[in-house]
Amino acid sequence: MTAKIEVVRPGVFATVQDLGRPGLAAIGVGRSGAADRGALRLANRLVGNPEGNAALESVLGGLVLRFPAPATVAVTGAPCSITVGGRAFGPGSPILLRAGEDLVLGMASRGLRCYVAVRGGIDVPPVLGARATDTLGKLGPPALSAGMTLPVGQRVLPHPGVDLAPRTPLPEVPILRVTPGPRVSWFTPGALSTLVSSGYVATADVDRVGVRLEGPTLSRARGGELPPEAAVPGALQVPPSGQPILFLADHPVTGGYPVIAVVEEADLDLAAQVRPGQWVRFRLA
Amino acid sequence: MRVLPYGARAAMVDFDDPSEVLGLQASLEQDPPDGVVELVPAARTLLIRFDPGRTHHDRLAGDVLDRSTVDVAPRESAEIVVPVRYDGPDLADVAAAAGLSMEAVVRRHEDGTYVSAFCGFAPGFAYLTGLDPALHLPRRTSPRTRVPAGSVAIAGEYTAVYPNASPGGWQLIGRTTLPVWDVDREPPNLLAPGTRIRFTS
């Protein structure tokens, strides 16, 4: 019989995520998958899963899961309190749950997204080769809701024999490395240096699609509209307001605003942990 | 044709002539340069995603600029016929804006032979070129919060079929029961770039 997990409380917003659907942009399907891919991979490794198994991505924590059968889980990403049957655990460690126990995540104290991997992986039916929820493209399972059950799969590797994976704490002001984007010439000569010499603050508009930022205006040197063109995760798209939008996992496959710069793939995990009201800085790679 | 940097893992080829996009894509598919992982066509651009461990921008740009996009015919595909019931809620407005009767709008839309240029906006949403210039009209000033799946619509130089229910600002002129998008089908989208399409009532 397949083991199941019951969602007691979904918290603010939680979804099933894996490494997404790469290579399908030409048919309008974005990569999606975990916003902080490194955290998903680590959580999977800690419970002895292949890195691409599906796990849960919880915005700000608050997630409560009930395990009718014994299970091994690990929590990574944004740090939050973790309790099982009144016992406290730390992040980045495999945790053994007895049958009937609840895993309770507190609110994240820093960062935005926590990941919960379960040994065997979340085994919802794949859509176009992945179990990830694409919130913009409307693919994959619905967001978690109270009472929902999630099947646990059987794709496992040997246990890694690791008790703790220490991680660098998330920085107060992340510095994201950028390289020039395809439409940097649409902006005034000083716009790129404005971007990399100023602070920008994340507005309340932060989701899996992107982070709307607020700071010094990035002025256009030319007007007019751009016909739709392909975008990538990390693209900094600038609408006429001059305030950049940083694209994350569920970004639109094509966009119509000029892209001034692109955040390096290696820094996208940090970008995915930026919470509303937090400052970020950009630096030329 | 210009090759623009797009971060450390992609380059964007920008064309003056939109018809060259699929030509370069076909050329790169037939004879792929080392390290290319994905091609994403759009209105006037082709995004080339590459593995930075195997190639770099300048090498890729050199290869692309050496190619002629006129020598390579875009891949041939069977023609797909989309049956349409022309009863869209914007048909009368479109007719008025184009200075045509509703019957003339339908006839001009049906007379066109379309080519899928690129997908975007939503999974399986194909931008089809070849729309009669008399029907090149702007989007609605206020987008609808819900456009039903199968809606046949026009905006600017394009026509399209909404693959799923979604918000949308295009002018709705009809609807089809032909499922242009089905995740359980291989391939899931009927109107892949390069496909020829006709509409018939």
Short mmCIF file of C-alpha atoms in Angstrom, two decimals:
data_model
loop_
_atom_site.label_atom_id
_atom_site.label_comp_id
_atom_site.label_asym_id
_atom_site.label_seq_id
_atom_site.Cartn_x
_atom_site.Cartn_y
_atom_site.Cartn_z
CA MET A 1 0.00 0.00 0.00
CA THR A 2 1.26 3.47 -0.81
CA ALA A 3 2.05 5.61 2.22
CA LYS A 4 0.28 8.94 2.41
CA ILE A 5 0.81 12.27 4.13
CA GLU A 6 -2.09 14.36 5.31
CA VAL A 7 -1.97 18.14 5.11
CA VAL A 8 -3.28 19.39 8.45
CA ARG A 9 -2.48 23.06 7.78
CA PRO A 10 -0.98 24.36 4.53
CA GLY A 11 0.42 27.52 6.11
CA VAL A 12 0.62 30.69 4.00
CA PHE A 13 1.09 28.90 0.67
CA ALA A 14 2.67 25.57 -0.13
CA THR A 15 3.15 23.61 -3.33
CA VAL A 16 4.68 20.38 -4.59
CA GLN A 17 7.96 21.11 -6.41
CA ASP A 18 10.75 19.19 -8.10
CA LEU A 19 13.34 20.36 -10.63
CA GLY A 20 10.62 21.35 -13.10
CA ARG A 21 10.14 21.05 -16.86
CA PRO A 22 13.27 22.28 -18.62
CA GLY A 23 13.39 22.43 -22.41
CA LEU A 24 9.70 23.05 -23.15
CA ALA A 25 9.74 26.86 -23.47
CA ALA A 26 9.14 26.63 -27.23
CA ILE A 27 5.66 25.22 -26.53
CA GLY A 28 4.96 27.87 -23.90
CA VAL A 29 5.87 25.78 -20.85
CA GLY A 30 8.32 27.32 -18.37
CA ARG A 31 10.87 25.47 -16.25
CA SER A 32 9.04 26.04 -12.94
CA GLY A 33 10.19 23.69 -10.15
CA ALA A 34 11.63 24.68 -6.78
CA ALA A 35 12.40 28.40 -6.55
CA ASP A 36 15.45 27.58 -4.36
CA ARG A 37 16.76 24.57 -6.25
CA GLY A 38 19.77 24.09 -3.99
CA ALA A 39 17.53 23.78 -0.93
CA LEU A 40 15.31 21.21 -2.67
CA ARG A 41 18.32 19.17 -3.77
CA LEU A 42 19.83 19.23 -0.28
CA ALA A 43 16.56 18.18 1.39
CA ASN A 44 16.32 15.25 -1.02
CA ARG A 45 19.92 14.18 -0.43
CA LEU A 46 19.48 14.28 3.36
CA VAL A 47 16.67 11.69 3.20
CA GLY A 48 18.43 9.55 0.59
CA ASN A 49 16.27 10.60 -2.38
CA PRO A 50 17.42 11.24 -5.93
CA GLU A 51 17.85 15.05 -6.13
CA GLY A 52 14.94 15.47 -8.52
CA ASN A 53 12.28 13.84 -6.33
CA ALA A 54 9.25 15.99 -5.61
CA ALA A 55 9.15 17.70 -2.21
CA LEU A 56 7.14 20.51 -0.64
CA GLU A 57 7.88 24.23 -0.93
CA SER A 58 6.33 26.21 1.91
CA VAL A 59 6.21 30.00 1.86
CA LEU A 60 7.20 31.33 5.31
CA GLY A 61 6.51 27.97 7.06
CA GLY A 62 3.41 27.35 9.16
CA LEU A 63 2.95 23.99 7.44
CA VAL A 64 1.61 21.05 9.50
CA LEU A 65 1.77 17.52 8.06
CA ARG A 66 0.49 14.26 9.59
CA PHE A 67 2.28 10.99 8.85
CA PRO A 68 0.06 7.89 9.27
CA ALA A 69 3.13 5.69 8.61
CA PRO A 70 6.74 6.03 9.81
CA ALA A 71 8.75 8.41 7.62
CA THR A 72 12.11 10.14 7.22
CA VAL A 73 11.94 13.85 6.41
CA ALA A 74 14.33 16.81 6.17
CA VAL A 75 13.63 20.54 6.21
CA THR A 76 15.90 23.02 4.38
CA GLY A 77 15.75 26.54 2.96
CA ALA A 78 14.47 29.41 5.09
CA PRO A 79 15.16 28.59 8.77
CA CYS A 80 12.06 27.89 10.86
CA SER A 81 11.30 25.99 14.06
CA ILE A 82 10.60 22.28 13.51
CA THR A 83 8.72 20.16 16.06
CA VAL A 84 7.56 16.57 15.99
CA GLY A 85 5.46 15.34 18.93
CA GLY A 86 6.73 18.19 21.10
CA ARG A 87 10.39 17.43 20.30
CA ALA A 88 12.36 20.23 18.59
CA PHE A 89 14.61 19.57 15.62
CA GLY A 90 16.98 21.70 13.57
CA PRO A 91 17.00 22.28 9.82
CA GLY A 92 19.29 20.38 7.49
CA SER A 93 18.98 17.05 9.35
CA PRO A 94 17.13 13.82 8.64
CA ILE A 95 14.21 13.49 11.10
CA LEU A 96 12.53 10.16 11.85
CA LEU A 97 8.78 10.29 12.47
CA ARG A 98 6.77 7.52 14.11
CA ALA A 99 3.38 6.53 12.71
CA GLY A 100 0.70 9.09 13.50
CA GLU A 101 3.07 11.95 14.34
CA ASP A 102 2.76 15.52 13.07
CA LEU A 103 5.56 17.58 11.58
CA VAL A 104 5.01 21.22 12.56
CA LEU A 105 6.93 24.06 10.92
CA GLY A 106 6.95 27.43 12.68
CA MET A 107 7.19 30.71 10.81
CA ALA A 108 10.46 31.32 8.96
CA SER A 109 12.62 33.78 10.86
CA ARG A 110 14.57 34.81 7.79
CA GLY A 111 14.21 34.05 4.10
CA LEU A 112 10.98 33.05 2.39
CA ARG A 113 10.80 29.42 1.34
CA CYS A 114 11.20 26.21 3.38
CA TYR A 115 11.50 22.78 1.75
CA VAL A 116 10.29 19.50 3.20
CA ALA A 117 11.56 16.33 1.56
CA VAL A 118 10.12 12.94 2.48
CA ARG A 119 12.08 9.76 1.83
CA GLY A 120 10.56 8.26 -1.34
CA GLY A 121 9.39 11.63 -2.69
CA ILE A 122 5.91 13.10 -3.13
CA ASP A 123 4.34 10.83 -5.74
CA VAL A 124 1.59 12.91 -7.34
CA PRO A 125 1.06 12.08 -11.06
CA PRO A 126 3.65 13.83 -13.25
CA VAL A 127 2.48 16.36 -15.85
CA LEU A 128 4.79 16.79 -18.85
CA GLY A 129 7.50 14.89 -17.01
CA ALA A 130 7.43 16.79 -13.71
CA ARG A 131 5.40 16.96 -10.50
CA ALA A 132 6.04 20.67 -9.96
CA THR A 133 3.17 23.13 -9.63
CA ASP A 134 3.58 25.90 -12.19
CA THR A 135 1.45 28.66 -10.68
CA LEU A 136 1.46 30.78 -13.85
CA GLY A 137 1.18 28.03 -16.49
CA LYS A 138 -1.39 26.16 -14.34
CA LEU A 139 0.37 22.80 -14.59
CA GLY A 140 0.87 20.15 -11.92
CA PRO A 141 -1.03 19.58 -8.68
CA PRO A 142 -3.03 22.32 -6.93
CA ALA A 143 -1.51 24.20 -4.00
CA LEU A 144 -1.73 22.37 -0.67
CA SER A 145 -4.97 22.73 1.28
CA ALA A 146 -6.12 21.39 4.64
CA GLY A 147 -7.32 17.80 4.42
CA MET A 148 -5.48 17.02 1.20
CA THR A 149 -3.50 13.76 1.12
CA LEU A 150 -0.21 13.39 -0.71
CA PRO A 151 1.07 9.96 -1.82
CA VAL A 152 4.66 9.07 -0.90
CA GLY A 153 6.68 7.33 -3.61
CA GLN A 154 9.37 4.70 -3.52
CA ARG A 155 12.22 6.26 -5.51
CA VAL A 156 15.11 6.14 -3.05
CA LEU A 157 18.88 5.83 -2.85
CA PRO A 158 20.81 4.47 0.15
CA HIS A 159 20.65 6.66 3.26
CA PRO A 160 23.48 9.20 3.10
CA GLY A 161 24.54 8.59 6.70
CA VAL A 162 24.68 12.33 7.39
CA ASP A 163 23.30 13.87 10.57
CA LEU A 164 23.58 17.53 9.70
CA ALA A 165 24.28 19.62 6.61
CA PRO A 166 25.50 23.01 7.84
CA ARG A 167 24.62 25.92 5.57
CA THR A 168 25.73 29.52 5.41
CA PRO A 169 23.04 31.69 7.02
CA LEU A 170 20.96 33.68 4.56
CA PRO A 171 22.43 37.19 4.25
CA GLU A 172 20.57 40.23 5.53
CA VAL A 173 21.10 42.02 2.21
CA PRO A 174 21.77 39.49 -0.56
CA ILE A 175 24.14 40.58 -3.31
CA LEU A 176 23.02 39.15 -6.63
CA ARG A 177 25.53 39.00 -9.47
CA VAL A 178 24.22 40.18 -12.85
CA THR A 179 25.40 40.25 -16.44
CA PRO A 180 24.02 42.68 -19.04
CA GLY A 181 20.73 41.68 -20.65
CA PRO A 182 19.74 41.74 -24.32
CA ARG A 183 18.03 45.15 -24.17
CA VAL A 184 20.55 47.10 -22.15
CA SER A 185 20.77 49.48 -25.13
CA TRP A 186 17.10 50.44 -24.62
CA PHE A 187 18.14 52.22 -21.43
CA THR A 188 20.08 55.41 -20.75
CA PRO A 189 23.86 54.87 -20.50
CA GLY A 190 23.76 55.26 -16.72
CA ALA A 191 20.90 52.82 -16.06
CA LEU A 192 23.01 49.68 -15.62
CA SER A 193 25.38 51.45 -13.24
CA THR A 194 22.35 52.75 -11.31
CA LEU A 195 21.15 49.16 -10.98
CA VAL A 196 24.47 47.87 -9.64
CA SER A 197 25.27 50.83 -7.38
CA SER A 198 21.92 51.27 -5.58
CA GLY A 199 19.84 49.28 -3.15
CA TYR A 200 16.45 47.94 -4.22
CA VAL A 201 13.71 46.83 -1.86
CA ALA A 202 11.32 43.95 -2.52
CA THR A 203 7.72 45.19 -2.56
CA ALA A 204 4.76 43.13 -1.32
CA ASP A 205 4.51 41.62 -4.82
CA VAL A 206 6.71 38.58 -4.31
CA ASP A 207 5.60 35.19 -5.59
CA ARG A 208 6.89 32.27 -7.62
CA VAL A 209 6.62 34.36 -10.81
CA GLY A 210 8.96 37.07 -9.60
CA VAL A 211 9.95 39.84 -7.24
CA ARG A 212 8.73 43.35 -7.97
CA LEU A 213 11.45 45.73 -6.77
CA GLU A 214 11.43 49.39 -5.86
CA GLY A 215 14.37 51.76 -6.02
CA PRO A 216 16.08 54.29 -8.28
CA THR A 217 14.33 54.45 -11.66
CA LEU A 218 16.01 52.69 -14.59
CA SER A 219 15.31 55.18 -17.37
CA ARG A 220 14.64 54.17 -20.93
CA ALA A 221 16.62 55.80 -23.72
CA ARG A 222 13.99 54.84 -26.27
CA GLY A 223 10.24 54.43 -26.14
CA GLY A 224 8.09 52.00 -28.03
CA GLU A 225 6.96 48.51 -27.36
CA LEU A 226 8.96 45.35 -27.58
CA PRO A 227 7.32 42.44 -29.41
CA PRO A 228 7.12 39.38 -27.12
CA GLU A 229 10.49 37.66 -26.66
CA ALA A 230 11.70 34.71 -24.62
CA ALA A 231 12.75 35.26 -21.00
CA VAL A 232 14.86 33.23 -18.59
CA PRO A 233 14.80 32.86 -14.79
CA GLY A 234 16.84 35.72 -13.32
CA ALA A 235 15.86 38.20 -16.04
CA LEU A 236 15.38 41.76 -14.74
CA GLN A 237 12.53 43.08 -16.82
CA VAL A 238 11.77 46.79 -16.69
CA PRO A 239 8.22 48.04 -17.38
CA PRO A 240 7.64 51.74 -18.26
CA SER A 241 7.63 52.63 -14.53
CA GLY A 242 11.41 52.04 -14.52
CA GLN A 243 11.09 49.73 -11.49
CA PRO A 244 12.59 46.29 -12.23
CA ILE A 245 10.89 42.91 -11.86
CA LEU A 246 13.15 39.93 -11.14
CA PHE A 247 11.86 36.73 -12.77
CA LEU A 248 11.82 33.54 -10.68
CA ALA A 249 10.80 29.92 -11.32
CA ASP A 250 7.29 30.46 -12.76
CA HIS A 251 8.16 33.51 -14.90
CA PRO A 252 6.28 34.02 -18.18
CA VAL A 253 7.95 32.18 -21.05
CA THR A 254 7.80 35.32 -23.16
CA GLY A 255 7.68 38.90 -21.99
CA GLY A 256 7.16 42.25 -23.61
CA TYR A 257 9.31 44.53 -21.46
CA PRO A 258 13.03 45.06 -22.09
CA VAL A 259 15.45 43.01 -19.98
CA ILE A 260 18.31 45.19 -18.71
CA ALA A 261 20.31 42.50 -16.90
CA VAL A 262 20.19 38.86 -15.85
CA VAL A 263 20.92 37.46 -12.38
CA GLU A 264 23.43 34.60 -12.53
CA GLU A 265 21.92 31.14 -12.25
CA ALA A 266 24.13 30.46 -9.21
CA ASP A 267 22.48 33.35 -7.31
CA LEU A 268 18.86 32.48 -8.12
CA ASP A 269 18.50 30.40 -4.95
CA LEU A 270 19.39 33.47 -2.88
CA ALA A 271 16.97 35.56 -4.94
CA ALA A 272 14.19 33.06 -4.23
CA GLN A 273 14.63 33.65 -0.49
CA VAL A 274 14.05 37.43 -0.70
CA ARG A 275 11.00 38.37 1.33
CA PRO A 276 8.76 41.45 0.98
CA GLY A 277 10.40 44.52 2.50
CA GLN A 278 13.92 43.11 2.24
CA TRP A 279 16.75 44.99 0.54
CA VAL A 280 18.81 43.48 -2.27
CA ARG A 281 21.85 44.71 -4.13
CA PHE A 282 23.11 43.84 -7.59
CA ARG A 283 26.73 43.59 -8.67
CA LEU A 284 28.22 43.10 -12.13
CA ALA A 285 29.63 39.57 -12.39
CA MET B 1 20.61 39.72 -37.60
CA ARG B 2 22.27 40.68 -34.30
CA VAL B 3 23.37 38.39 -31.47
CA LEU B 4 22.76 39.95 -28.05
CA PRO B 5 24.08 38.65 -24.72
CA TYR B 6 21.40 37.26 -22.38
CA GLY B 7 23.19 36.47 -19.15
CA ALA B 8 25.89 33.83 -18.90
CA ARG B 9 23.84 30.96 -20.32
CA ALA B 10 21.90 32.35 -23.26
CA ALA B 11 22.13 34.56 -26.32
CA MET B 12 19.32 36.28 -28.12
CA VAL B 13 19.33 36.62 -31.90
CA ASP B 14 17.40 39.70 -32.98
CA PHE B 15 16.01 39.90 -36.54
CA ASP B 16 14.67 42.74 -38.63
CA ASP B 17 12.60 40.29 -40.65
CA PRO B 18 10.43 38.04 -38.48
CA SER B 19 10.32 35.35 -41.18
CA GLU B 20 14.00 34.62 -40.52
CA VAL B 21 13.33 33.38 -36.97
CA LEU B 22 12.11 29.92 -37.98
CA GLY B 23 14.79 29.70 -40.68
CA LEU B 24 17.60 30.10 -38.17
CA GLN B 25 15.85 27.73 -35.79
CA ALA B 26 15.66 25.07 -38.53
CA SER B 27 19.33 25.60 -39.38
CA LEU B 28 20.38 25.26 -35.73
CA GLU B 29 18.26 22.12 -35.33
CA GLN B 30 19.72 20.48 -38.43
CA ASP B 31 23.31 21.32 -37.56
CA PRO B 32 23.44 22.21 -33.85
CA PRO B 33 26.51 24.08 -32.57
CA ASP B 34 28.22 22.44 -29.61
CA GLY B 35 26.68 23.25 -26.25
CA VAL B 36 23.24 24.46 -27.37
CA VAL B 37 20.54 23.16 -25.00
CA GLU B 38 17.35 24.91 -26.07
CA LEU B 39 15.92 27.19 -28.76
CA VAL B 40 12.97 29.48 -28.01
CA PRO B 41 11.51 31.38 -30.98
CA ALA B 42 9.48 34.56 -30.44
CA ALA B 43 8.13 37.41 -32.58
CA ARG B 44 11.44 38.79 -33.88
CA THR B 45 13.98 36.90 -31.82
CA LEU B 46 15.37 33.44 -31.21
CA LEU B 47 16.69 32.70 -27.72
CA ILE B 48 19.56 30.21 -27.68
CA ARG B 49 20.22 28.67 -24.26
CA PHE B 50 23.61 27.05 -23.96
CA ASP B 51 25.77 25.12 -21.52
CA PRO B 52 28.50 27.57 -20.39
CA GLY B 53 30.75 24.59 -19.69
CA ARG B 54 30.78 23.70 -23.38
CA THR B 55 30.61 26.99 -25.28
CA HIS B 56 30.52 30.74 -24.78
CA HIS B 57 28.74 33.76 -26.21
CA ASP B 58 31.37 34.85 -28.74
CA ARG B 59 31.86 31.37 -30.17
CA LEU B 60 28.13 30.84 -30.52
CA ALA B 61 27.61 34.31 -32.02
CA GLY B 62 30.32 33.61 -34.61
CA ASP B 63 28.65 30.36 -35.61
CA VAL B 64 25.20 31.96 -35.87
CA LEU B 65 26.36 34.96 -37.91
CA ASP B 66 28.02 32.61 -40.42
CA ARG B 67 24.73 30.94 -41.18
CA SER B 68 22.35 31.87 -43.93
CA THR B 69 18.75 31.67 -42.82
CA VAL B 70 17.39 31.68 -46.37
CA ASP B 71 19.03 28.39 -47.41
CA VAL B 72 17.09 26.33 -44.91
CA ALA B 73 13.40 25.72 -45.34
CA PRO B 74 11.53 25.60 -42.03
CA ARG B 75 10.35 22.06 -41.36
CA GLU B 76 7.34 21.02 -43.36
CA SER B 77 4.28 20.00 -41.45
CA ALA B 78 0.82 18.83 -42.32
CA GLU B 79 -1.81 21.55 -42.41
CA ILE B 80 -4.10 21.65 -39.41
CA VAL B 81 -7.69 22.70 -40.01
CA VAL B 82 -9.38 24.34 -37.04
CA PRO B 83 -13.21 24.24 -37.18
CA VAL B 84 -14.63 27.50 -35.85
CA ARG B 85 -18.04 28.75 -34.82
CA TYR B 86 -17.72 32.49 -35.50
CA ASP B 87 -19.92 33.83 -32.71
CA GLY B 88 -17.35 35.55 -30.49
CA PRO B 89 -18.49 38.38 -28.19
CA ASP B 90 -16.13 40.85 -29.91
CA LEU B 91 -17.09 40.03 -33.51
CA ALA B 92 -19.39 43.05 -33.87
CA ASP B 93 -16.78 45.41 -32.35
CA VAL B 94 -14.08 43.98 -34.62
CA ALA B 95 -16.30 44.49 -37.65
CA ALA B 96 -17.02 48.08 -36.65
CA ALA B 97 -13.35 48.86 -35.96
CA ALA B 98 -12.26 47.30 -39.26
CA GLY B 99 -15.06 49.01 -41.20
CA LEU B 100 -16.32 45.66 -42.46
CA SER B 101 -19.47 43.60 -42.07
CA MET B 102 -19.31 40.69 -39.63
CA GLU B 103 -19.60 38.32 -42.60
CA ALA B 104 -16.59 39.99 -44.24
CA VAL B 105 -14.54 39.64 -41.04
CA VAL B 106 -15.33 35.93 -40.93
CA ARG B 107 -14.53 35.49 -44.64
CA ARG B 108 -11.18 37.28 -44.30
CA HIS B 109 -10.25 35.26 -41.22
CA GLU B 110 -11.21 31.99 -42.97
CA ASP B 111 -9.38 32.92 -46.18
CA GLY B 112 -6.04 33.26 -44.42
CA THR B 113 -3.32 30.62 -44.36
CA TYR B 114 -1.53 30.88 -41.05
CA VAL B 115 1.81 29.73 -39.72
CA SER B 116 2.48 29.20 -36.02
CA ALA B 117 5.37 31.55 -35.29
CA PHE B 118 5.98 30.96 -31.59
CA CYS B 119 4.32 30.03 -28.31
CA GLY B 120 4.10 32.10 -25.17
CA PHE B 121 1.69 33.71 -22.71
CA ALA B 122 0.39 30.27 -21.61
CA PRO B 123 1.28 26.62 -22.30
CA GLY B 124 0.27 25.84 -25.89
CA PHE B 125 -0.73 29.43 -26.72
CA ALA B 126 0.54 29.81 -30.30
CA TYR B 127 0.91 33.16 -32.05
CA LEU B 128 -0.25 32.55 -35.63
CA THR B 129 0.98 34.86 -38.39
CA GLY B 130 -0.73 35.52 -41.71
CA LEU B 131 -3.70 37.54 -40.47
CA ASP B 132 -5.32 39.79 -43.11
CA PRO B 133 -3.96 43.33 -42.49
CA ALA B 134 -7.54 44.66 -42.46
CA LEU B 135 -7.97 42.72 -39.21
CA HIS B 136 -4.85 44.06 -37.47
CA LEU B 137 -6.52 45.67 -34.45
CA PRO B 138 -5.31 46.47 -30.94
CA ARG B 139 -6.19 44.39 -27.91
CA ARG B 140 -9.27 45.25 -25.90
CA THR B 141 -8.70 48.29 -23.70
CA SER B 142 -9.75 46.25 -20.67
CA PRO B 143 -8.72 42.58 -20.61
CA ARG B 144 -11.27 39.92 -19.61
CA THR B 145 -10.62 38.09 -16.36
CA ARG B 146 -11.70 34.82 -17.95
CA VAL B 147 -11.54 33.84 -21.61
CA PRO B 148 -12.98 30.34 -22.24
CA ALA B 149 -10.75 27.55 -23.58
CA GLY B 150 -11.06 27.21 -27.37
CA SER B 151 -11.72 30.92 -27.96
CA VAL B 152 -10.48 32.05 -31.38
CA ALA B 153 -9.07 35.53 -31.07
CA ILE B 154 -7.12 38.26 -32.85
CA ALA B 155 -4.74 40.99 -31.68
CA GLY B 156 -2.25 43.05 -33.66
CA GLU B 157 -0.78 41.00 -36.48
CA TYR B 158 -1.69 37.66 -34.85
CA THR B 159 -4.57 35.26 -34.43
CA ALA B 160 -4.66 32.52 -31.77
CA VAL B 161 -6.71 29.84 -30.04
CA TYR B 162 -6.82 30.03 -26.23
CA PRO B 163 -5.60 26.58 -25.13
CA ASN B 164 -7.11 26.87 -21.63
CA ALA B 165 -9.41 29.22 -19.80
CA SER B 166 -7.33 32.22 -18.71
CA PRO B 167 -7.44 35.98 -18.39
CA GLY B 168 -6.91 37.67 -21.76
CA GLY B 169 -7.12 40.88 -23.70
CA TRP B 170 -7.48 39.63 -27.26
CA GLN B 171 -10.60 40.24 -29.38
CA LEU B 172 -12.73 37.09 -29.35
CA ILE B 173 -14.27 36.33 -32.74
CA GLY B 174 -15.22 32.66 -32.38
CA ARG B 175 -14.58 29.35 -30.69
CA THR B 176 -13.44 25.87 -31.58
CA THR B 177 -13.95 22.46 -29.98
CA LEU B 178 -10.58 21.24 -31.31
CA PRO B 179 -8.33 20.65 -28.28
CA VAL B 180 -5.16 22.54 -29.24
CA TRP B 181 -3.53 21.63 -25.90
CA ASP B 182 -3.67 18.33 -24.01
CA VAL B 183 -0.97 17.45 -21.49
CA ASP B 184 -1.79 13.75 -21.88
CA ARG B 185 -1.05 13.83 -25.62
CA GLU B 186 2.39 13.62 -27.20
CA PRO B 187 3.15 16.32 -28.25
CA PRO B 188 0.70 18.23 -26.04
CA ASN B 189 0.35 21.19 -28.40
CA LEU B 190 -1.19 20.94 -31.84
CA LEU B 191 0.08 24.31 -33.10
CA ALA B 192 3.87 23.95 -32.74
CA PRO B 193 6.01 26.69 -34.32
CA GLY B 194 6.22 26.12 -38.07
CA THR B 195 2.81 24.42 -38.32
CA ARG B 196 0.45 25.66 -41.09
CA ILE B 197 -3.13 26.32 -40.00
CA ARG B 198 -6.46 27.15 -41.62
CA PHE B 199 -9.72 28.08 -39.94
CA THR B 200 -13.06 26.93 -41.33
CA SER B 201 -16.64 27.50 -40.21
#
